[in-house]
PDB file of C-alpha atoms in Angstrom:
ATOM      1  CA  MET A   1      50.912-108.346  20.487  1.00 54.00           C
ATOM      2  CA  THR A   2      54.295-109.847  21.107  1.00 73.00           C
ATOM      3  CA  MET A   3      57.192-108.943  18.940  1.00 79.00           C
ATOM      4  CA  LYS A   4      58.604-111.664  16.622  1.00 90.00           C
ATOM      5  CA  LEU A   5      62.243-112.784  16.795  1.00 90.00           C
ATOM      6  CA  SER A   6      62.902-111.362  13.292  1.00 87.00           C
ATOM      7  CA  THR A   7      61.549-107.903  14.492  1.00 90.00           C
ATOM      8  CA  THR A   8      63.597-108.027  17.584  1.00 89.00           C
ATOM      9  CA  LEU A   9      66.736-108.667  15.667  1.00 90.00           C
ATOM     10  CA  ILE A  10      66.047-105.464  13.602  1.00 90.00           C
ATOM     11  CA  HIS A  11      66.040-103.522  16.949  1.00 91.00           C
ATOM     12  CA  LEU A  12      69.701-104.527  17.463  1.00 92.00           C
ATOM     13  CA  ASN A  13      70.224-101.428  15.260  1.00 92.00           C
ATOM     14  CA  SER A  14      68.828 -99.270  17.834  1.00 93.00           C
ATOM     15  CA  ILE A  15      71.625-100.103  20.253  1.00 95.00           C
ATOM     16  CA  PRO A  16      73.768 -96.839  20.312  1.00 95.00           C
ATOM     17  CA  ILE A  17      77.149 -98.431  20.589  1.00 95.00           C
ATOM     18  CA  PRO A  18      78.136-100.992  17.830  1.00 95.00           C
ATOM     19  CA  ILE A  19      80.283-103.010  20.321  1.00 95.00           C
ATOM     20  CA  ASN A  20      77.123-103.659  22.452  1.00 95.00           C
ATOM     21  CA  ALA A  21      75.015-104.549  19.355  1.00 95.00           C
ATOM     22  CA  SER A  22      77.684-107.001  18.373  1.00 95.00           C
ATOM     23  CA  LEU A  23      77.798-108.560  21.817  1.00 95.00           C
ATOM     24  CA  VAL A  24      74.153-108.959  21.982  1.00 95.00           C
ATOM     25  CA  LYS A  25      74.171-110.537  18.478  1.00 96.00           C
ATOM     26  CA  GLN A  26      77.079-112.908  19.656  1.00 94.00           C
ATOM     27  CA  PHE A  27      74.873-113.914  22.695  1.00 95.00           C
ATOM     28  CA  TYR A  28      71.982-114.583  20.245  1.00 96.00           C
ATOM     29  CA  GLU A  29      74.242-116.754  18.240  1.00 95.00           C
ATOM     30  CA  TYR A  30      75.236-118.657  21.365  1.00 94.00           C
ATOM     31  CA  LEU A  31      71.660-119.311  22.372  1.00 95.00           C
ATOM     32  CA  LYS A  32      70.948-120.630  18.896  1.00 95.00           C
ATOM     33  CA  GLU A  33      74.060-122.826  19.042  1.00 93.00           C
ATOM     34  CA  ILE A  34      72.956-124.481  22.255  1.00 93.00           C
ATOM     35  CA  GLY A  35      69.339-125.051  20.963  1.00 94.00           C
ATOM     36  CA  THR A  36      67.239-122.713  22.921  1.00 93.00           C
ATOM     37  CA  SER A  37      63.642-122.053  21.562  1.00 93.00           C
ATOM     38  CA  GLU A  38      62.991-118.945  19.491  1.00 94.00           C
ATOM     39  CA  ASN A  39      60.809-117.521  22.183  1.00 93.00           C
ATOM     40  CA  TYR A  40      63.536-117.792  24.746  1.00 94.00           C
ATOM     41  CA  GLN A  41      66.007-116.200  22.405  1.00 94.00           C
ATOM     42  CA  ASN A  42      63.585-113.453  21.642  1.00 94.00           C
ATOM     43  CA  GLN A  43      62.842-112.623  25.354  1.00 94.00           C
ATOM     44  CA  ASN A  44      66.499-112.555  26.236  1.00 95.00           C
ATOM     45  CA  LEU A  45      67.370-110.315  23.146  1.00 96.00           C
ATOM     46  CA  LYS A  46      64.564-107.922  23.908  1.00 95.00           C
ATOM     47  CA  GLN A  47      65.662-107.383  27.394  1.00 95.00           C
ATOM     48  CA  LEU A  48      69.327-107.164  26.684  1.00 96.00           C
ATOM     49  CA  ILE A  49      68.646-104.650  23.881  1.00 96.00           C
ATOM     50  CA  ASN A  50      66.612-102.549  26.470  1.00 95.00           C
ATOM     51  CA  PHE A  51      69.585-102.726  28.919  1.00 96.00           C
ATOM     52  CA  ALA A  52      72.042-101.679  26.120  1.00 96.00           C
ATOM     53  CA  ILE A  53      69.952 -98.837  25.116  1.00 96.00           C
ATOM     54  CA  TYR A  54      69.637 -97.804  28.768  1.00 96.00           C
ATOM     55  CA  LEU A  55      73.489 -97.779  29.039  1.00 95.00           C
ATOM     56  CA  GLY A  56      73.479 -95.205  26.219  1.00 94.00           C
ATOM     57  CA  GLU A  57      76.420 -94.041  24.285  1.00 93.00           C
ATOM     58  CA  GLU A  58      78.755 -93.813  27.222  1.00 87.00           C
ATOM     59  CA  LYS A  59      79.272 -97.381  28.392  1.00 94.00           C
ATOM     60  CA  THR A  60      79.867-100.725  26.731  1.00 94.00           C
ATOM     61  CA  LEU A  61      78.664-103.961  28.204  1.00 95.00           C
ATOM     62  CA  TYR A  62      82.269-104.786  28.829  1.00 94.00           C
ATOM     63  CA  GLU A  63      82.469-101.729  31.137  1.00 95.00           C
ATOM     64  CA  VAL A  64      79.652-102.649  33.366  1.00 95.00           C
ATOM     65  CA  SER A  65      81.151-103.401  36.698  1.00 95.00           C
ATOM     66  CA  THR A  66      78.922-102.458  39.599  1.00 95.00           C
ATOM     67  CA  LYS A  67      75.518-103.669  40.963  1.00 96.00           C
ATOM     68  CA  ASP A  68      74.203-100.126  40.816  1.00 96.00           C
ATOM     69  CA  GLU A  69      74.520-100.006  37.086  1.00 95.00           C
ATOM     70  CA  ILE A  70      72.305-102.976  36.731  1.00 96.00           C
ATOM     71  CA  ILE A  71      69.978-102.196  39.661  1.00 96.00           C
ATOM     72  CA  SER A  72      69.268 -98.577  38.299  1.00 96.00           C
ATOM     73  CA  PHE A  73      68.202-100.231  35.005  1.00 96.00           C
ATOM     74  CA  LEU A  74      65.999-102.910  36.760  1.00 95.00           C
ATOM     75  CA  ASN A  75      64.410-100.137  38.871  1.00 93.00           C
ATOM     76  CA  THR A  76      63.019 -98.577  35.695  1.00 94.00           C
ATOM     77  CA  LYS A  77      60.757-101.609  35.490  1.00 91.00           C
ATOM     78  CA  ILE A  78      59.100-100.931  38.891  1.00 87.00           C
ATOM     79  CA  LYS A  79      55.807 -99.185  38.729  1.00 87.00           C
ATOM     80  CA  ASN A  80      54.379 -97.075  41.407  1.00 86.00           C
ATOM     81  CA  SER A  81      51.739 -98.301  43.766  1.00 80.00           C
ATOM     82  CA  ASP A  82      48.925 -96.506  41.895  1.00 85.00           C
ATOM     83  CA  LEU A  83      49.604 -98.212  38.695  1.00 85.00           C
ATOM     84  CA  ASP A  84      50.649-101.555  40.266  1.00 80.00           C
ATOM     85  CA  PRO A  85      48.826-102.025  43.518  1.00 76.00           C
ATOM     86  CA  ASP A  86      49.576-105.885  43.405  1.00 76.00           C
ATOM     87  CA  LYS A  87      53.259-105.211  42.853  1.00 79.00           C
ATOM     88  CA  LYS A  88      53.280-107.458  39.762  1.00 81.00           C
ATOM     89  CA  SER A  89      56.265-105.429  38.395  1.00 85.00           C
ATOM     90  CA  ILE A  90      58.462-107.026  40.922  1.00 88.00           C
ATOM     91  CA  THR A  91      58.080-110.231  38.718  1.00 88.00           C
ATOM     92  CA  THR A  92      59.191-108.166  35.686  1.00 90.00           C
ATOM     93  CA  TRP A  93      62.136-106.788  37.709  1.00 92.00           C
ATOM     94  CA  ASN A  94      63.154-110.408  38.603  1.00 92.00           C
ATOM     95  CA  ASP A  95      62.741-111.579  35.002  1.00 93.00           C
ATOM     96  CA  TYR A  96      64.977-108.875  33.648  1.00 95.00           C
ATOM     97  CA  LEU A  97      67.521-109.599  36.443  1.00 96.00           C
ATOM     98  CA  TRP A  98      67.985-113.255  35.644  1.00 93.00           C
ATOM     99  CA  ARG A  99      68.250-112.475  31.877  1.00 95.00           C
ATOM    100  CA  VAL A 100      70.915-109.750  32.360  1.00 96.00           C
ATOM    101  CA  LYS A 101      72.614-112.035  34.863  1.00 96.00           C
ATOM    102  CA  TYR A 102      72.661-114.860  32.415  1.00 95.00           C
ATOM    103  CA  PHE A 103      74.236-112.653  29.858  1.00 95.00           C
ATOM    104  CA  PHE A 104      77.017-111.493  32.039  1.00 95.00           C
ATOM    105  CA  ARG A 105      77.570-115.208  33.169  1.00 94.00           C
ATOM    106  CA  TRP A 106      77.992-115.973  29.441  1.00 93.00           C
ATOM    107  CA  LEU A 107      80.203-113.028  28.782  1.00 92.00           C
ATOM    108  CA  HIS A 108      82.571-113.751  31.609  1.00 90.00           C
ATOM    109  CA  ASN A 109      82.560-117.515  31.531  1.00 90.00           C
ATOM    110  CA  TYR A 110      82.283-118.206  27.729  1.00 87.00           C
ATOM    111  CA  ARG A 111      82.830-115.243  25.551  1.00 86.00           C
ATOM    112  CA  LEU A 112      85.872-113.738  27.196  1.00 83.00           C
ATOM    113  CA  VAL A 113      87.450-117.049  27.903  1.00 83.00           C
ATOM    114  CA  LYS A 114      86.938-118.151  24.214  1.00 80.00           C
ATOM    115  CA  LYS A 115      88.377-114.789  23.029  1.00 79.00           C
ATOM    116  CA  LYS A 116      91.650-115.534  24.993  1.00 81.00           C
ATOM    117  CA  GLY A 117      91.786-118.885  23.008  1.00 85.00           C
ATOM    118  CA  GLU A 118      91.105-120.906  26.043  1.00 84.00           C
ATOM    119  CA  VAL A 119      88.332-123.676  26.316  1.00 85.00           C
ATOM    120  CA  PRO A 120      85.275-122.283  28.139  1.00 84.00           C
ATOM    121  CA  VAL A 121      84.026-124.191  31.172  1.00 82.00           C
ATOM    122  CA  GLU A 122      80.722-126.086  31.066  1.00 87.00           C
ATOM    123  CA  ILE A 123      77.669-124.107  31.741  1.00 87.00           C
ATOM    124  CA  SER A 124      76.992-125.848  34.992  1.00 88.00           C
ATOM    125  CA  ASP A 125      80.440-124.613  36.277  1.00 88.00           C
ATOM    126  CA  TRP A 126      79.909-120.959  35.358  1.00 90.00           C
ATOM    127  CA  THR A 127      80.240-118.401  38.043  1.00 92.00           C
ATOM    128  CA  THR A 128      78.415-115.203  38.407  1.00 93.00           C
ATOM    129  CA  PRO A 129      80.536-112.044  38.252  1.00 94.00           C
ATOM    130  CA  GLU A 130      80.379-110.220  41.617  1.00 95.00           C
ATOM    131  CA  PHE A 131      78.799-107.178  40.214  1.00 95.00           C
ATOM    132  CA  ALA A 132      75.976-109.250  38.830  1.00 94.00           C
ATOM    133  CA  SER A 133      75.327-111.202  41.988  1.00 94.00           C
ATOM    134  CA  ILE A 134      72.037-109.400  42.824  1.00 94.00           C
ATOM    135  CA  LYS A 135      69.369-111.181  44.803  1.00 94.00           C
ATOM    136  CA  LYS A 136      65.933-111.282  43.260  1.00 91.00           C
ATOM    137  CA  LYS A 137      63.146-109.187  44.982  1.00 89.00           C
ATOM    138  CA  LYS A 138      60.586-111.076  46.988  1.00 84.00           C
ATOM    139  CA  SER A 139      57.039-110.374  46.239  1.00 76.00           C
ATOM    140  CA  LYS A 140      54.755-109.324  49.202  1.00 70.00           C
ATOM    141  CA  ARG A 141      51.609-110.029  47.245  1.00 64.00           C
ATOM    142  CA  ILE A 142      48.853-111.749  49.051  1.00 61.00           C
ATOM    143  CA  SER A 143      47.810-115.067  47.475  1.00 61.00           C
ATOM    144  CA  PRO A 144      44.627-114.514  45.337  1.00 65.00           C
ATOM    145  CA  TYR A 145      43.477-118.100  46.530  1.00 64.00           C
ATOM    146  CA  LEU A 146      41.316-118.513  49.577  1.00 66.00           C
ATOM    147  CA  GLU A 147      42.366-121.242  52.036  1.00 66.00           C
ATOM    148  CA  SER A 148      39.186-123.164  51.117  1.00 68.00           C
ATOM    149  CA  GLU A 149      40.321-123.235  47.449  1.00 69.00           C
ATOM    150  CA  LEU A 150      43.498-125.176  48.272  1.00 69.00           C
ATOM    151  CA  TRP A 151      43.457-128.827  47.696  1.00 72.00           C
ATOM    152  CA  GLU A 152      43.504-131.295  50.480  1.00 76.00           C
ATOM    153  CA  LYS A 153      45.909-134.351  50.464  1.00 76.00           C
ATOM    154  CA  GLU A 154      43.197-136.674  49.296  1.00 81.00           C
ATOM    155  CA  ASP A 155      42.116-134.429  46.428  1.00 81.00           C
ATOM    156  CA  LEU A 156      45.771-134.168  45.378  1.00 79.00           C
ATOM    157  CA  LEU A 157      46.310-137.892  45.536  1.00 81.00           C
ATOM    158  CA  THR A 158      43.098-138.539  43.352  1.00 85.00           C
ATOM    159  CA  ILE A 159      44.316-136.123  40.785  1.00 84.00           C
ATOM    160  CA  ILE A 160      47.729-137.761  40.665  1.00 86.00           C
ATOM    161  CA  LYS A 161      46.137-141.074  40.218  1.00 87.00           C
ATOM    162  CA  TYR A 162      44.327-139.911  36.888  1.00 89.00           C
ATOM    163  CA  GLU A 163      47.110-137.648  35.637  1.00 88.00           C
ATOM    164  CA  PRO A 164      48.488-139.279  32.369  1.00 90.00           C
ATOM    165  CA  SER A 165      51.657-137.372  32.301  1.00 89.00           C
ATOM    166  CA  LYS A 166      54.608-138.541  34.563  1.00 90.00           C
ATOM    167  CA  ARG A 167      56.045-135.166  34.609  1.00 90.00           C
ATOM    168  CA  ASN A 168      52.805-133.651  35.822  1.00 87.00           C
ATOM    169  CA  LYS A 169      52.439-136.377  38.446  1.00 85.00           C
ATOM    170  CA  ALA A 170      55.966-135.670  39.746  1.00 87.00           C
ATOM    171  CA  ILE A 171      55.345-131.969  39.997  1.00 85.00           C
ATOM    172  CA  LEU A 172      51.918-132.605  41.972  1.00 82.00           C
ATOM    173  CA  ALA A 173      53.700-135.049  44.278  1.00 82.00           C
ATOM    174  CA  LEU A 174      56.503-132.512  44.989  1.00 82.00           C
ATOM    175  CA  GLU A 175      53.927-129.878  45.906  1.00 77.00           C
ATOM    176  CA  GLU A 176      52.270-132.299  48.368  1.00 74.00           C
ATOM    177  CA  LEU A 177      55.805-133.191  49.694  1.00 73.00           C
ATOM    178  CA  LYS A 178      56.638-129.572  50.110  1.00 72.00           C
ATOM    179  CA  ARG A 179      53.369-128.947  52.026  1.00 68.00           C
ATOM    180  CA  LEU A 180      54.081-132.017  54.294  1.00 64.00           C
ATOM    181  CA  LYS A 181      57.547-130.693  55.101  1.00 60.00           C
ATOM    182  CA  LEU A 182      56.200-127.268  55.755  1.00 52.00           C
ATOM    183  CA  GLY A 183      53.567-128.722  58.008  1.00 51.00           C
ATOM    184  CA  ARG A 184      56.253-130.661  60.088  1.00 47.00           C
ATOM    185  CA  TYR A 185      58.223-127.433  60.465  1.00 41.00           C
ATOM    186  CA  ILE A 186      55.202-125.553  61.742  1.00 41.00           C
ATOM    187  CA  GLU A 187      54.362-128.301  64.137  1.00 43.00           C
ATOM    188  CA  ARG A 188      57.862-128.174  65.800  1.00 41.00           C
ATOM    189  CA  GLU A 189      57.588-124.458  66.558  1.00 41.00           C
TER     190      GLU A 189
END
């Protein structure tokens, strides 16, 4: 059963350093201010609370300054091959990465700038601090789909024709375009 946002907010009290708890709370206020969904807020908070707890009583979120500090936390999410033969925990690692990275982008491009009394830059102009510029892990999982289960071009065009949602039509058309471009790339080689 998933944890509700109200329950997650109670867990802010489990963060050992009050400064970290305050920062996570301020990030939550920012997410509310920009109109994100409660589910999005909840997922970000849960993972940031875990990261702040991982840092313990020794380090504030302001003091995080190396990739190794973030990566060591992320690596706690990787399961061994016996428990995770499909390596699905890589997806969890990547999910935590982008949420932690988003937090540090907010902290360095919005929170600290605002604290100085300056006007923060637009979110589209945010830069990622060097220590948080960590590449996501690539999954080496084998696709669960057989080649015979993939749609042919004619099947895809038929589905697009009957799909009522313009958004879904666009997504399906982009998939076909991606496949066509990949096919041309393979033909050249």
